[in-house]
Amino acid sequence: MLAVDDDPGFLEALDLILSEDFDFLTAQSGPQALELIGKRRVDVILLDLVMPEMNGFEVLERLRESRSTVPVIIVTAYNDVARVVRGMKAGAYNYVTKPWDDDADLITLIQGALQSHSCRTAVLLLSEEPGALASIEVALQAELKVISSAPARASAFGVRAEAIVIDGQFAEEGEIAALRGIRARFWDVPLVVITMASHDARLEDIAALHPAAVFVKPYALDDVLIRLTELLAGRGCSPRGWPRFTPEIRRAVEVLARQYSNPPSASALARAVHISEERLRSAFREALGMSPKEFAKRLQVAIAARLVRETDLRLAEIARRAGFHDESYFSRMFKEARGFRGPTP
């Protein structure tokens, strides 16, 4: 791994923390880092943003121009989510605020980046609307590498897709043509289509592309998850089997997916689906491995993360669209969901 920082004292401290677990290289400037990357194998980069001569954003831009897939963790003294969002738009994997409380958290973050870099298979979730497949993304991401994007960006990721889920209207010829393009690009990958189209001719157009499954909205999340599990098992992947959801849990998931920008409390959700709050929590955890509150938060973060990657929206607008109360709350939830909490205030 490579640490890039213009502070030699900080690099020495990192060496003490990390050299027992990782082969450790250092660079004190952006140009020196790029030169090292050109000569040595580097599996993860810890990158300071504020450096003379060439700042961290410029380093990220050079890496993107060279089509590097090495994961970059931003190391910043600025507890400023806008700066971090800019870095993630430029291709950073994650970030950490210095100083941090626990060195073990940093090591865990690095190991996660290494695992992500070594995992070259993924499920692609393609939709024009960022929230359309967010429930599937949240359900799968504990088990698999999941990439959510607009269909036009489907070819931009350096991974081998093991399955593709695509959501769309598919009511116009242009949409069908785009679907044909996806099928031609990923001709050997199982394709699951989720559509509003109920016109027989359009369904025939979809069927002509030999999808592994077609779900017409409204659909049940567990039906899609179970079908994906079957498809992935047939390709040598082994995600956990998904239980059939009770009707109450199906309705609860639908409510949270529909109201992600203003999710109901657990008690309100329990009343809406006509079961006790205790039973809701228990059944939800059994079905999805998390509480309703955690599911709702992960939905919001998944949608926000995609807006960060794919749009030029201001941070306040991303927070609003994803359902966060304000930028500071968005910052706190985003940090927790990205797996690293900086120093305790």
XYZ file of C-alpha atoms in Angstrom:
345
model
C 0.000 0.000 0.000
C 1.042 3.618 -0.570
C 0.555 6.588 1.793
C 0.809 10.053 0.244
C 1.236 13.041 2.588
C 3.564 16.045 2.730
C 3.999 15.640 6.504
C 6.937 13.240 7.172
C 5.942 12.918 10.834
C 2.482 11.688 9.862
C 3.996 9.188 7.424
C 6.269 7.872 10.191
C 3.251 7.438 12.465
C 1.388 5.550 9.720
C 4.437 3.340 9.200
C 4.347 2.331 12.873
C 0.616 1.581 12.675
C 0.508 -0.263 9.355
C 3.885 -1.804 8.497
C 3.226 -4.997 10.489
C 0.089 -5.725 8.455
C 0.947 -4.298 5.033
C 3.873 -3.757 2.673
C 4.167 -0.016 3.170
C 5.389 2.650 0.734
C 5.341 6.428 1.243
C 5.433 9.523 -0.953
C 5.595 13.154 0.165
C 4.088 14.672 -2.973
C 1.622 13.922 -5.746
C 4.252 13.635 -8.514
C 6.356 11.273 -6.369
C 3.262 9.129 -5.722
C 2.376 8.913 -9.426
C 5.944 7.942 -10.254
C 5.867 5.149 -7.647
C 2.516 3.887 -8.912
C 4.007 3.657 -12.395
C 6.879 1.506 -11.154
C 5.505 -0.577 -8.283
C 2.380 -2.595 -7.681
C 0.095 -0.688 -5.320
C -3.135 -2.244 -4.019
C -4.498 0.680 -1.979
C -3.595 4.369 -1.584
C -3.991 6.612 1.473
C -4.098 10.122 0.013
C -3.869 13.517 1.700
C -5.882 16.210 -0.063
C -3.928 19.336 0.889
C -0.381 19.201 -0.470
C 1.844 21.731 -2.264
C 2.776 21.300 -5.934
C -0.073 18.839 -6.644
C -3.064 18.420 -4.334
C -4.988 15.209 -3.736
C -7.775 16.103 -6.164
C -5.213 16.469 -8.945
C -3.732 13.074 -8.045
C -7.209 11.524 -8.252
C -7.746 13.135 -11.642
C -4.431 11.748 -12.959
C -5.345 8.284 -11.670
C -8.727 8.474 -13.370
C -7.115 9.573 -16.652
C -4.795 6.555 -16.463
C -7.814 4.275 -15.807
C -6.312 3.096 -12.536
C -8.588 0.846 -10.475
C -6.531 1.070 -7.263
C -8.851 2.063 -4.392
C -8.014 5.434 -2.847
C -8.845 6.329 0.764
C -8.788 10.064 1.380
C -7.028 11.013 4.611
C -8.074 14.513 5.588
C -7.840 16.809 8.583
C -10.955 18.640 7.377
C -14.197 17.268 8.785
C -15.972 18.623 5.714
C -18.290 16.290 3.853
C -18.400 18.622 0.813
C -14.645 18.134 0.350
C -15.062 14.372 0.726
C -17.952 14.313 -1.759
C -15.704 16.087 -4.273
C -13.086 13.397 -3.722
C -15.601 10.595 -4.194
C -16.850 12.172 -7.410
C -13.236 12.075 -8.540
C -13.100 8.341 -7.830
C -12.089 7.874 -4.175
C -13.232 4.655 -2.501
C -13.707 6.073 1.001
C -12.253 8.540 3.470
C -11.001 8.938 7.030
C -10.708 12.068 9.161
C -7.472 12.514 11.094
C -6.835 12.169 13.939
C -8.863 8.987 14.466
C -9.719 7.222 17.702
C -8.810 3.611 16.963
C -6.056 2.324 14.674
C -7.985 -0.938 14.278
C -10.770 0.984 12.512
C -8.269 2.308 9.979
C -6.902 -1.187 9.360
C -10.446 -2.513 8.874
C -11.152 0.251 6.364
C -7.984 -0.590 4.416
C -8.834 -4.303 4.435
C -12.277 -3.463 3.051
C -10.674 -1.490 0.228
C -8.315 -4.386 -0.549
C -11.203 -6.840 -0.605
C -13.189 -4.558 -2.898
C -10.218 -4.273 -5.251
C -9.696 -8.034 -5.380
C -13.400 -8.779 -5.964
C -13.902 -8.466 -9.714
C -17.437 -9.889 -9.868
C -20.564 -7.923 -9.165
C -24.292 -7.611 -9.558
C -25.181 -4.574 -11.675
C -28.374 -2.686 -10.826
C -29.344 -0.367 -13.673
C -32.046 2.289 -13.494
C -32.544 5.905 -14.488
C -34.141 6.697 -11.120
C -31.614 6.382 -8.225
C -34.262 5.067 -5.829
C -35.800 2.475 -8.136
C -33.563 -0.466 -7.160
C -32.228 0.850 -3.852
C -34.101 -1.813 -1.842
C -32.412 -4.571 -3.832
C -29.036 -2.850 -3.408
C -29.408 -2.636 0.375
C -30.536 -6.259 0.654
C -27.633 -7.566 -1.452
C -24.705 -5.398 -0.372
C -23.913 -7.362 2.797
C -23.416 -10.482 0.669
C -22.106 -9.294 -2.688
C -20.369 -6.505 -4.545
C -23.219 -4.390 -5.901
C -22.917 -1.536 -8.391
C -25.872 0.756 -8.978
C -25.844 3.097 -11.951
C -27.706 4.585 -14.878
C -27.931 2.138 -17.818
C -25.743 4.374 -19.994
C -22.837 3.895 -17.553
C -23.105 0.096 -17.385
C -19.918 -0.488 -19.372
C -17.784 1.883 -17.307
C -17.008 -0.504 -14.444
C -13.975 -2.807 -14.465
C -15.789 -5.816 -13.057
C -17.291 -9.009 -14.411
C -21.052 -8.919 -13.977
C -22.571 -12.141 -12.665
C -26.128 -10.838 -12.968
C -27.851 -7.664 -14.127
C -31.105 -6.201 -12.885
C -32.505 -3.411 -15.037
C -35.528 -1.281 -14.200
C -37.405 0.778 -16.782
C -40.674 1.659 -18.440
C -39.761 -0.059 -21.747
C -42.890 1.425 -23.297
C -41.115 3.212 -26.165
C -38.946 1.869 -28.951
C -35.967 3.921 -27.742
C -36.096 2.199 -24.347
C -36.304 -1.210 -25.981
C -33.334 -0.301 -28.191
C -31.324 0.682 -25.104
C -32.242 -2.638 -23.499
C -31.050 -4.442 -26.623
C -27.750 -2.578 -26.278
C -27.345 -3.750 -22.685
C -28.123 -7.305 -23.739
C -25.596 -7.143 -26.599
C -22.874 -5.788 -24.277
C -23.557 -8.423 -21.585
C -24.765 -11.227 -23.835
C -23.684 -14.054 -21.512
C -24.919 -12.557 -18.217
C -28.291 -13.459 -16.657
C -30.632 -10.500 -17.126
C -33.536 -9.680 -14.812
C -35.947 -7.059 -16.140
C -38.293 -5.042 -13.932
C -40.830 -3.064 -15.893
C -44.073 -1.132 -15.834
C -44.786 -2.321 -19.380
C -47.894 -4.470 -19.586
C -48.477 -4.133 -23.342
C -48.167 -7.568 -24.923
C -46.027 -6.298 -27.813
C -43.500 -4.689 -25.455
C -43.370 -7.761 -23.251
C -42.711 -9.783 -26.407
C -39.841 -7.411 -27.271
C -38.386 -7.986 -23.806
C -38.889 -11.748 -24.032
C -37.020 -11.788 -27.363
C -33.866 -10.768 -25.441
C -34.070 -13.989 -23.400
C -34.086 -12.509 -19.892
C -33.717 -14.913 -16.997
C -36.770 -13.318 -15.365
C -39.251 -10.496 -15.947
C -41.082 -8.813 -13.071
C -43.950 -6.444 -13.813
C -44.469 -3.756 -11.166
C -45.553 -3.893 -8.450
C -43.192 -6.731 -7.583
C -42.183 -8.417 -4.316
C -38.599 -7.807 -3.210
C -38.147 -11.351 -1.939
C -39.249 -12.804 -5.302
C -36.425 -10.870 -6.995
C -33.870 -11.807 -4.308
C -34.736 -15.499 -4.475
C -34.480 -15.515 -8.280
C -31.117 -13.721 -8.107
C -29.877 -16.279 -5.563
C -30.797 -19.072 -7.976
C -29.066 -17.360 -10.896
C -25.900 -16.613 -8.920
C -25.750 -20.144 -7.514
C -25.816 -21.400 -11.091
C -22.715 -19.300 -11.790
C -20.790 -20.538 -8.768
C -21.668 -17.725 -6.375
C -23.242 -18.577 -3.052
C -25.146 -15.699 -1.460
C -27.395 -16.684 1.404
C -30.817 -18.030 0.562
C -33.633 -15.547 1.084
C -36.681 -16.480 3.129
C -40.130 -15.784 1.820
C -41.305 -12.577 3.430
C -44.528 -12.495 5.356
C -47.209 -10.265 3.799
C -46.585 -7.741 6.594
C -42.846 -7.526 5.881
C -43.530 -7.185 2.163
C -45.800 -4.228 2.871
C -43.293 -2.736 5.323
C -40.492 -2.894 2.728
C -42.777 -1.292 0.142
C -43.650 1.528 2.560
C -39.985 2.235 3.367
C -38.972 2.136 -0.305
C -41.795 4.503 -1.228
C -41.256 6.878 1.697
C -37.453 6.810 1.909
C -37.260 10.610 1.990
C -39.398 10.690 5.140
C -39.430 7.174 6.604
C -41.998 6.362 9.294
C -40.959 5.373 12.803
C -40.979 1.694 13.725
C -44.207 2.162 15.689
C -45.922 3.961 12.794
C -44.701 1.335 10.343
C -45.990 -1.462 12.582
C -49.400 0.177 12.734
C -49.446 0.617 8.961
C -48.861 -3.104 8.342
C -51.049 -4.229 11.272
C -48.538 -6.086 13.450
C -46.904 -5.307 16.768
C -43.716 -3.280 16.817
C -41.871 -6.148 18.505
C -43.003 -8.594 15.833
C -42.077 -6.133 13.085
C -38.526 -5.760 14.380
C -38.088 -9.504 14.834
C -39.522 -10.482 11.435
C -37.635 -7.717 9.638
C -34.327 -8.828 11.123
C -35.082 -12.455 10.240
C -35.901 -11.519 6.634
C -33.213 -8.919 5.937
C -30.690 -9.135 8.768
C -31.321 -5.578 9.994
C -33.889 -3.420 11.730
C -36.441 -1.318 9.819
C -34.586 1.826 10.933
C -31.262 0.498 9.619
C -32.890 -0.524 6.324
C -34.360 2.974 5.922
C -31.008 4.624 6.670
C -29.173 2.392 4.199
C -31.754 3.210 1.529
C -31.079 6.917 2.004
C -27.299 6.467 1.940
C -27.433 4.265 -1.187
C -29.462 6.899 -3.008
C -27.192 9.711 -1.777
C -24.056 7.797 -2.821
C -25.374 7.384 -6.349
C -26.303 11.071 -6.575
C -22.758 11.901 -5.421
C -21.240 9.695 -8.125
C -23.469 10.640 -11.034
C -24.621 14.230 -10.622
C -23.229 17.696 -10.074
C -25.887 18.558 -7.512
C -24.884 20.659 -4.547
C -24.511 18.800 -1.277
C -27.598 20.403 0.242
C -29.705 19.220 -2.703
C -28.307 15.673 -2.471
C -29.153 15.622 1.229
C -32.675 16.876 0.517
C -33.365 14.383 -2.267
C -32.093 11.452 -0.227
C -34.264 12.453 2.718
C -31.710 13.819 5.183
C -32.828 16.644 7.424
C -29.782 18.822 6.819
C -26.176 18.668 5.673
C -24.753 17.963 9.128
C -27.129 15.016 9.660
C -26.298 13.767 6.158
C -22.582 14.029 6.990
C -22.976 11.986 10.177
C -25.099 9.239 8.592
C -22.894 9.096 5.502
C -19.780 8.586 7.630
C -21.382 5.841 9.701
C -22.696 4.015 6.647
C -19.329 4.267 4.861
C -17.840 2.330 7.757
C -15.591 4.869 9.492
C -16.232 7.210 12.368
C -13.622 9.875 12.867
C -12.501 11.294 16.205
C -15.022 11.459 19.002
C -16.046 15.111 19.548
